[in-house]
Amino acid sequence: MSVASEYLQLQRESTEEMVRRHAPLVRRIAYHLMGRLPPSVDVDDLVQAGMIGLLEAARNYATDRMASFETYAGIRIRGAMLDELRKTDWTPRSVHRKLREVSEVVRQIENETGADATDAEVIRRLGIDAQEYHQILADAASARLLSLSAPEDDEDGAALDVADQEGLGPQDRFEQEGMRGALVEAIGGLPEREQLVMSLYYEQELNLKEIGAVLGVTESRVCQIHGQALIRLRARMTGWREQGTADKPRKLKSTG
């Protein structure tokens, strides 16, 4: 079904009918997000916030949108859930601090060597053992507040958040597009396995267990790889933030 024909069908439905028909999408997105959140987060809170996002999507969907209603609604639903999570930050400040420290070490190593920072190099530079490092990676994968685009001292925002463009001014929209372009390039420069995990998780929407089955590794190892990718991206996006939207993150020679 084309976007135009779908829109005509949606026009014939009431907002209430549209919400009812797409309600399963809300639960699917909620449970996907729960895959990287601690047990203390209540999935019902996410579903409730997501239903509000779906309702807003049903009210605001317009003919000039180049995406299907499901795609548009998915963005609004995720945005509503992330907004709800931001209101109830569960991540300890110590986690934010450790993630910033690791990100800075990764950035330093990659600037010095021109290659991907390895686990061994990061562990040695931080002066910690492998167990503590792997815990930091797990925290990075689950900490929804690991922002790739916010300043280093900003503890707000969400990892790989897809911002809704509505309400942004021309300058904000330009900067948002610049950040997205830089992020896409940074993801393209990740080690192959980290790129694959990011694609399977964010594009194919597989959970950690399913990704582990694809890669032939444990769920905990997938969590570590995911965390490595997020920390590496934050480290590389630091250069973009410092240089402004005109510059792009430097590509590095991949070692993994």
mmCIF file of C-alpha atoms in Angstrom:
data_model
loop_
_atom_site.group_PDB
_atom_site.id
_atom_site.type_symbol
_atom_site.label_atom_id
_atom_site.label_comp_id
_atom_site.label_asym_id
_atom_site.label_seq_id
_atom_site.Cartn_x
_atom_site.Cartn_y
_atom_site.Cartn_z
ATOM 1 C CA MET A 1 0.000 0.000 0.000
ATOM 2 C CA SER A 2 1.371 3.414 -0.994
ATOM 3 C CA VAL A 3 1.688 6.249 1.479
ATOM 4 C CA ALA A 4 -1.063 8.157 -0.342
ATOM 5 C CA SER A 5 -3.530 5.261 -0.312
ATOM 6 C CA GLU A 6 -2.728 4.540 3.328
ATOM 7 C CA TYR A 7 -3.427 8.158 4.185
ATOM 8 C CA LEU A 8 -6.833 8.015 2.456
ATOM 9 C CA GLN A 9 -7.677 4.899 4.432
ATOM 10 C CA LEU A 10 -6.557 6.552 7.674
ATOM 11 C CA GLN A 11 -8.658 9.614 6.854
ATOM 12 C CA ARG A 12 -11.740 7.396 6.801
ATOM 13 C CA GLU A 13 -10.941 6.092 10.265
ATOM 14 C CA SER A 14 -11.616 7.945 13.470
ATOM 15 C CA THR A 15 -8.668 8.798 15.699
ATOM 16 C CA GLU A 16 -9.921 6.220 18.179
ATOM 17 C CA GLU A 17 -9.957 3.491 15.520
ATOM 18 C CA MET A 18 -6.437 4.392 14.363
ATOM 19 C CA VAL A 19 -5.115 4.195 17.909
ATOM 20 C CA ARG A 20 -6.818 0.836 18.490
ATOM 21 C CA ARG A 21 -5.473 -0.628 15.241
ATOM 22 C CA HIS A 22 -1.870 0.400 15.954
ATOM 23 C CA ALA A 23 -1.847 -0.288 19.718
ATOM 24 C CA PRO A 24 0.274 -3.470 19.267
ATOM 25 C CA LEU A 25 3.043 -1.249 17.849
ATOM 26 C CA VAL A 26 3.239 0.558 21.193
ATOM 27 C CA ARG A 27 3.807 -2.658 23.159
ATOM 28 C CA ARG A 28 6.384 -3.901 20.643
ATOM 29 C CA ILE A 29 8.414 -0.689 20.945
ATOM 30 C CA ALA A 30 8.050 -0.676 24.747
ATOM 31 C CA TYR A 31 9.398 -4.208 25.115
ATOM 32 C CA HIS A 32 12.222 -3.476 22.709
ATOM 33 C CA LEU A 33 13.290 -0.511 24.846
ATOM 34 C CA MET A 34 13.002 -2.643 27.981
ATOM 35 C CA GLY A 35 15.765 -4.835 26.577
ATOM 36 C CA ARG A 36 18.303 -2.174 27.590
ATOM 37 C CA LEU A 37 16.653 -0.846 30.735
ATOM 38 C CA PRO A 38 16.890 -2.121 34.327
ATOM 39 C CA PRO A 39 14.077 -4.141 35.964
ATOM 40 C CA SER A 40 13.112 -1.086 38.024
ATOM 41 C CA VAL A 41 11.572 0.501 34.904
ATOM 42 C CA ASP A 42 7.891 -0.419 34.595
ATOM 43 C CA VAL A 43 6.923 -1.439 31.071
ATOM 44 C CA ASP A 44 3.356 -0.267 31.731
ATOM 45 C CA ASP A 45 4.669 3.289 32.211
ATOM 46 C CA LEU A 46 6.332 3.082 28.799
ATOM 47 C CA VAL A 47 3.163 1.711 27.211
ATOM 48 C CA GLN A 48 1.076 4.501 28.719
ATOM 49 C CA ALA A 49 3.480 7.153 27.436
ATOM 50 C CA GLY A 50 3.619 5.423 24.059
ATOM 51 C CA MET A 51 -0.153 5.421 23.737
ATOM 52 C CA ILE A 52 -0.108 9.190 24.201
ATOM 53 C CA GLY A 53 2.508 9.406 21.435
ATOM 54 C CA LEU A 54 0.337 7.220 19.198
ATOM 55 C CA LEU A 55 -2.683 9.429 19.872
ATOM 56 C CA GLU A 56 -0.704 12.530 18.921
ATOM 57 C CA ALA A 57 0.542 10.796 15.773
ATOM 58 C CA ALA A 58 -3.016 9.876 14.773
ATOM 59 C CA ARG A 59 -4.108 13.483 15.231
ATOM 60 C CA ASN A 60 -1.155 15.049 13.396
ATOM 61 C CA TYR A 61 -0.431 12.710 10.479
ATOM 62 C CA ALA A 62 -0.653 14.683 7.238
ATOM 63 C CA THR A 63 -0.617 14.027 3.487
ATOM 64 C CA ASP A 64 2.714 15.743 2.873
ATOM 65 C CA ARG A 65 4.619 13.193 4.974
ATOM 66 C CA MET A 66 6.889 10.934 2.929
ATOM 67 C CA ALA A 67 6.715 8.100 5.466
ATOM 68 C CA SER A 68 3.954 5.623 6.191
ATOM 69 C CA PHE A 69 1.788 6.176 9.246
ATOM 70 C CA GLU A 70 3.454 3.262 11.061
ATOM 71 C CA THR A 71 6.905 4.780 10.521
ATOM 72 C CA TYR A 72 5.724 8.220 11.617
ATOM 73 C CA ALA A 73 3.847 6.807 14.606
ATOM 74 C CA GLY A 74 6.878 4.750 15.616
ATOM 75 C CA ILE A 75 8.993 7.902 15.882
ATOM 76 C CA ARG A 76 6.346 9.700 17.943
ATOM 77 C CA ILE A 77 5.835 6.651 20.193
ATOM 78 C CA ARG A 78 9.563 6.251 20.874
ATOM 79 C CA GLY A 79 9.872 9.972 21.508
ATOM 80 C CA ALA A 80 7.049 9.900 24.047
ATOM 81 C CA MET A 81 8.602 6.932 25.840
ATOM 82 C CA LEU A 82 12.035 8.548 25.952
ATOM 83 C CA ASP A 83 10.496 11.758 27.306
ATOM 84 C CA GLU A 84 8.867 9.713 30.068
ATOM 85 C CA LEU A 85 12.177 8.041 30.892
ATOM 86 C CA ARG A 86 13.951 11.382 31.080
ATOM 87 C CA LYS A 87 11.492 12.538 33.731
ATOM 88 C CA THR A 88 12.474 9.629 36.005
ATOM 89 C CA ASP A 89 16.233 9.341 35.664
ATOM 90 C CA TRP A 90 17.388 6.140 37.398
ATOM 91 C CA THR A 91 21.018 6.291 36.323
ATOM 92 C CA PRO A 92 23.421 7.121 39.201
ATOM 93 C CA ARG A 93 25.754 10.059 38.651
ATOM 94 C CA SER A 94 28.687 7.703 39.200
ATOM 95 C CA VAL A 95 27.651 5.814 36.055
ATOM 96 C CA HIS A 96 27.600 9.045 34.027
ATOM 97 C CA ARG A 97 31.041 9.929 35.364
ATOM 98 C CA LYS A 98 32.567 6.550 34.491
ATOM 99 C CA LEU A 99 31.072 6.614 31.007
ATOM 100 C CA ARG A 100 32.536 10.069 30.376
ATOM 101 C CA GLU A 101 35.929 8.908 31.638
ATOM 102 C CA VAL A 102 35.963 5.857 29.364
ATOM 103 C CA SER A 103 34.740 7.914 26.412
ATOM 104 C CA GLU A 104 37.533 10.435 26.936
ATOM 105 C CA VAL A 105 40.167 7.680 27.144
ATOM 106 C CA VAL A 106 38.855 6.118 23.934
ATOM 107 C CA ARG A 107 39.002 9.514 22.231
ATOM 108 C CA GLN A 108 42.584 10.086 23.406
ATOM 109 C CA ILE A 109 43.786 6.663 22.267
ATOM 110 C CA GLU A 110 42.151 6.935 18.854
ATOM 111 C CA ASN A 111 43.528 10.432 18.328
ATOM 112 C CA GLU A 112 47.013 9.193 19.219
ATOM 113 C CA THR A 113 46.964 5.955 17.211
ATOM 114 C CA GLY A 114 44.566 6.736 14.371
ATOM 115 C CA ALA A 115 42.956 3.332 14.923
ATOM 116 C CA ASP A 116 40.137 1.827 16.969
ATOM 117 C CA ALA A 117 40.926 1.762 20.687
ATOM 118 C CA THR A 118 41.118 -1.850 21.890
ATOM 119 C CA ASP A 119 39.779 -3.177 25.179
ATOM 120 C CA ALA A 120 43.292 -3.867 26.414
ATOM 121 C CA GLU A 121 44.450 -0.310 25.662
ATOM 122 C CA VAL A 122 41.461 1.254 27.399
ATOM 123 C CA ILE A 123 41.766 -1.011 30.450
ATOM 124 C CA ARG A 124 45.481 -0.265 30.763
ATOM 125 C CA ARG A 125 44.980 3.499 30.408
ATOM 126 C CA LEU A 126 42.167 3.525 33.000
ATOM 127 C CA GLY A 127 44.090 1.326 35.444
ATOM 128 C CA ILE A 128 41.140 -0.997 36.057
ATOM 129 C CA ASP A 129 40.580 -4.735 35.642
ATOM 130 C CA ALA A 130 38.581 -6.424 32.889
ATOM 131 C CA GLN A 131 35.626 -7.163 35.164
ATOM 132 C CA GLU A 132 35.134 -3.498 36.055
ATOM 133 C CA TYR A 133 35.547 -2.483 32.421
ATOM 134 C CA HIS A 134 32.907 -4.972 31.279
ATOM 135 C CA GLN A 135 30.531 -3.623 33.915
ATOM 136 C CA ILE A 136 31.048 -0.120 32.536
ATOM 137 C CA LEU A 137 30.221 -1.428 29.054
ATOM 138 C CA ALA A 138 27.047 -3.020 30.395
ATOM 139 C CA ASP A 139 26.124 0.295 32.036
ATOM 140 C CA ALA A 140 26.745 2.077 28.733
ATOM 141 C CA ALA A 141 24.374 -0.296 26.943
ATOM 142 C CA SER A 142 21.611 0.152 29.509
ATOM 143 C CA ALA A 143 22.072 3.793 30.496
ATOM 144 C CA ARG A 144 19.434 5.574 28.439
ATOM 145 C CA LEU A 145 21.122 8.884 29.267
ATOM 146 C CA LEU A 146 24.313 8.221 27.317
ATOM 147 C CA SER A 147 23.956 11.205 24.998
ATOM 148 C CA LEU A 148 25.949 11.269 21.773
ATOM 149 C CA SER A 149 25.169 14.876 20.986
ATOM 150 C CA ALA A 150 24.983 16.707 24.308
ATOM 151 C CA PRO A 151 27.933 18.481 25.958
ATOM 152 C CA GLU A 152 30.172 16.379 28.177
ATOM 153 C CA ASP A 153 28.696 17.869 31.347
ATOM 154 C CA ASP A 154 25.112 17.395 30.174
ATOM 155 C CA GLU A 155 23.419 14.395 31.717
ATOM 156 C CA ASP A 156 20.239 14.658 29.724
ATOM 157 C CA GLY A 157 19.302 13.126 26.395
ATOM 158 C CA ALA A 158 19.034 9.587 25.111
ATOM 159 C CA ALA A 159 21.337 7.331 23.174
ATOM 160 C CA LEU A 160 20.629 7.511 19.465
ATOM 161 C CA ASP A 161 17.406 9.356 20.116
ATOM 162 C CA VAL A 162 15.456 10.070 16.927
ATOM 163 C CA ALA A 163 14.244 13.607 17.465
ATOM 164 C CA ASP A 164 10.905 14.736 16.154
ATOM 165 C CA GLN A 165 11.568 17.626 13.774
ATOM 166 C CA GLU A 166 8.267 19.347 14.525
ATOM 167 C CA GLY A 167 8.660 22.550 16.460
ATOM 168 C CA LEU A 168 12.331 23.033 15.593
ATOM 169 C CA GLY A 169 13.420 26.358 14.156
ATOM 170 C CA PRO A 170 15.519 26.552 10.959
ATOM 171 C CA GLN A 171 18.824 26.747 12.863
ATOM 172 C CA ASP A 172 17.901 23.903 15.210
ATOM 173 C CA ARG A 173 16.741 21.799 12.272
ATOM 174 C CA PHE A 174 20.007 22.477 10.423
ATOM 175 C CA GLU A 175 22.072 21.504 13.461
ATOM 176 C CA GLN A 176 19.979 18.373 13.990
ATOM 177 C CA GLU A 177 20.544 17.297 10.393
ATOM 178 C CA GLY A 178 24.257 18.007 10.754
ATOM 179 C CA MET A 179 24.428 15.878 13.880
ATOM 180 C CA ARG A 180 22.616 13.024 12.155
ATOM 181 C CA GLY A 181 24.992 13.139 9.208
ATOM 182 C CA ALA A 182 28.005 13.102 11.503
ATOM 183 C CA LEU A 183 26.514 10.237 13.502
ATOM 184 C CA VAL A 184 25.856 8.169 10.373
ATOM 185 C CA GLU A 185 29.471 8.636 9.320
ATOM 186 C CA ALA A 186 30.729 7.778 12.787
ATOM 187 C CA ILE A 187 28.666 4.577 12.824
ATOM 188 C CA GLY A 188 30.115 3.701 9.410
ATOM 189 C CA GLY A 189 33.592 3.898 10.934
ATOM 190 C CA LEU A 190 32.888 1.433 13.755
ATOM 191 C CA PRO A 191 34.508 -2.020 13.815
ATOM 192 C CA GLU A 192 32.468 -4.475 11.753
ATOM 193 C CA ARG A 193 30.950 -6.397 14.662
ATOM 194 C CA GLU A 194 29.908 -3.201 16.463
ATOM 195 C CA GLN A 195 28.273 -1.931 13.248
ATOM 196 C CA LEU A 196 26.385 -5.209 12.935
ATOM 197 C CA VAL A 197 25.098 -5.070 16.508
ATOM 198 C CA MET A 198 23.962 -1.469 16.044
ATOM 199 C CA SER A 199 22.165 -2.379 12.810
ATOM 200 C CA LEU A 200 20.459 -5.446 14.263
ATOM 201 C CA TYR A 201 19.394 -3.591 17.404
ATOM 202 C CA TYR A 202 18.326 -0.185 16.076
ATOM 203 C CA GLU A 203 17.305 -0.969 12.484
ATOM 204 C CA GLN A 204 16.126 -4.591 12.613
ATOM 205 C CA GLU A 205 14.919 -4.158 16.230
ATOM 206 C CA LEU A 206 16.200 -7.521 17.422
ATOM 207 C CA ASN A 207 16.666 -7.926 21.166
ATOM 208 C CA LEU A 208 20.007 -8.823 22.743
ATOM 209 C CA LYS A 209 19.189 -12.538 22.944
ATOM 210 C CA GLU A 210 18.256 -12.664 19.254
ATOM 211 C CA ILE A 211 21.415 -10.782 18.283
ATOM 212 C CA GLY A 212 23.454 -13.225 20.343
ATOM 213 C CA ALA A 213 21.951 -16.105 18.353
ATOM 214 C CA VAL A 214 22.886 -14.369 15.094
ATOM 215 C CA LEU A 215 26.482 -13.734 16.206
ATOM 216 C CA GLY A 216 26.913 -17.012 18.078
ATOM 217 C CA VAL A 217 27.784 -15.269 21.354
ATOM 218 C CA THR A 218 26.126 -14.853 24.746
ATOM 219 C CA GLU A 219 23.598 -12.141 25.514
ATOM 220 C CA SER A 220 26.056 -10.569 27.960
ATOM 221 C CA ARG A 221 28.698 -10.381 25.224
ATOM 222 C CA VAL A 222 26.223 -8.626 22.919
ATOM 223 C CA CYS A 223 25.570 -6.150 25.734
ATOM 224 C CA GLN A 224 29.310 -5.480 25.962
ATOM 225 C CA ILE A 225 29.670 -4.982 22.200
ATOM 226 C CA HIS A 226 26.679 -2.624 22.238
ATOM 227 C CA GLY A 227 28.255 -0.669 25.084
ATOM 228 C CA GLN A 228 31.590 -0.496 23.252
ATOM 229 C CA ALA A 229 29.867 0.920 20.193
ATOM 230 C CA LEU A 230 27.993 3.585 22.175
ATOM 231 C CA ILE A 231 31.111 4.697 24.046
ATOM 232 C CA ARG A 232 33.140 4.781 20.837
ATOM 233 C CA LEU A 233 30.444 6.836 19.123
ATOM 234 C CA ARG A 234 30.313 9.312 21.972
ATOM 235 C CA ALA A 235 34.091 9.646 21.853
ATOM 236 C CA ARG A 236 34.061 10.305 18.120
ATOM 237 C CA MET A 237 31.102 12.674 18.266
ATOM 238 C CA THR A 238 33.018 14.812 20.764
ATOM 239 C CA GLY A 239 35.122 16.091 17.867
ATOM 240 C CA TRP A 240 31.994 17.001 15.920
ATOM 241 C CA ARG A 241 30.585 18.942 18.863
ATOM 242 C CA GLU A 242 33.831 20.861 19.305
ATOM 243 C CA GLN A 243 34.318 21.686 15.628
ATOM 244 C CA GLY A 244 30.703 22.536 14.799
ATOM 245 C CA THR A 245 28.371 21.194 12.180
ATOM 246 C CA ALA A 246 30.642 22.119 9.289
ATOM 247 C CA ASP A 247 33.192 19.449 10.219
ATOM 248 C CA LYS A 248 32.690 15.715 10.266
ATOM 249 C CA PRO A 249 34.149 13.137 12.676
ATOM 250 C CA ARG A 250 37.480 11.801 11.480
ATOM 251 C CA LYS A 251 37.397 8.304 10.023
ATOM 252 C CA LEU A 252 39.690 5.876 11.763
ATOM 253 C CA LYS A 253 41.417 2.773 10.534
ATOM 254 C CA SER A 254 39.374 -0.127 11.899
ATOM 255 C CA THR A 255 41.258 -2.817 13.814
ATOM 256 C CA GLY A 256 38.314 -5.055 14.681
#
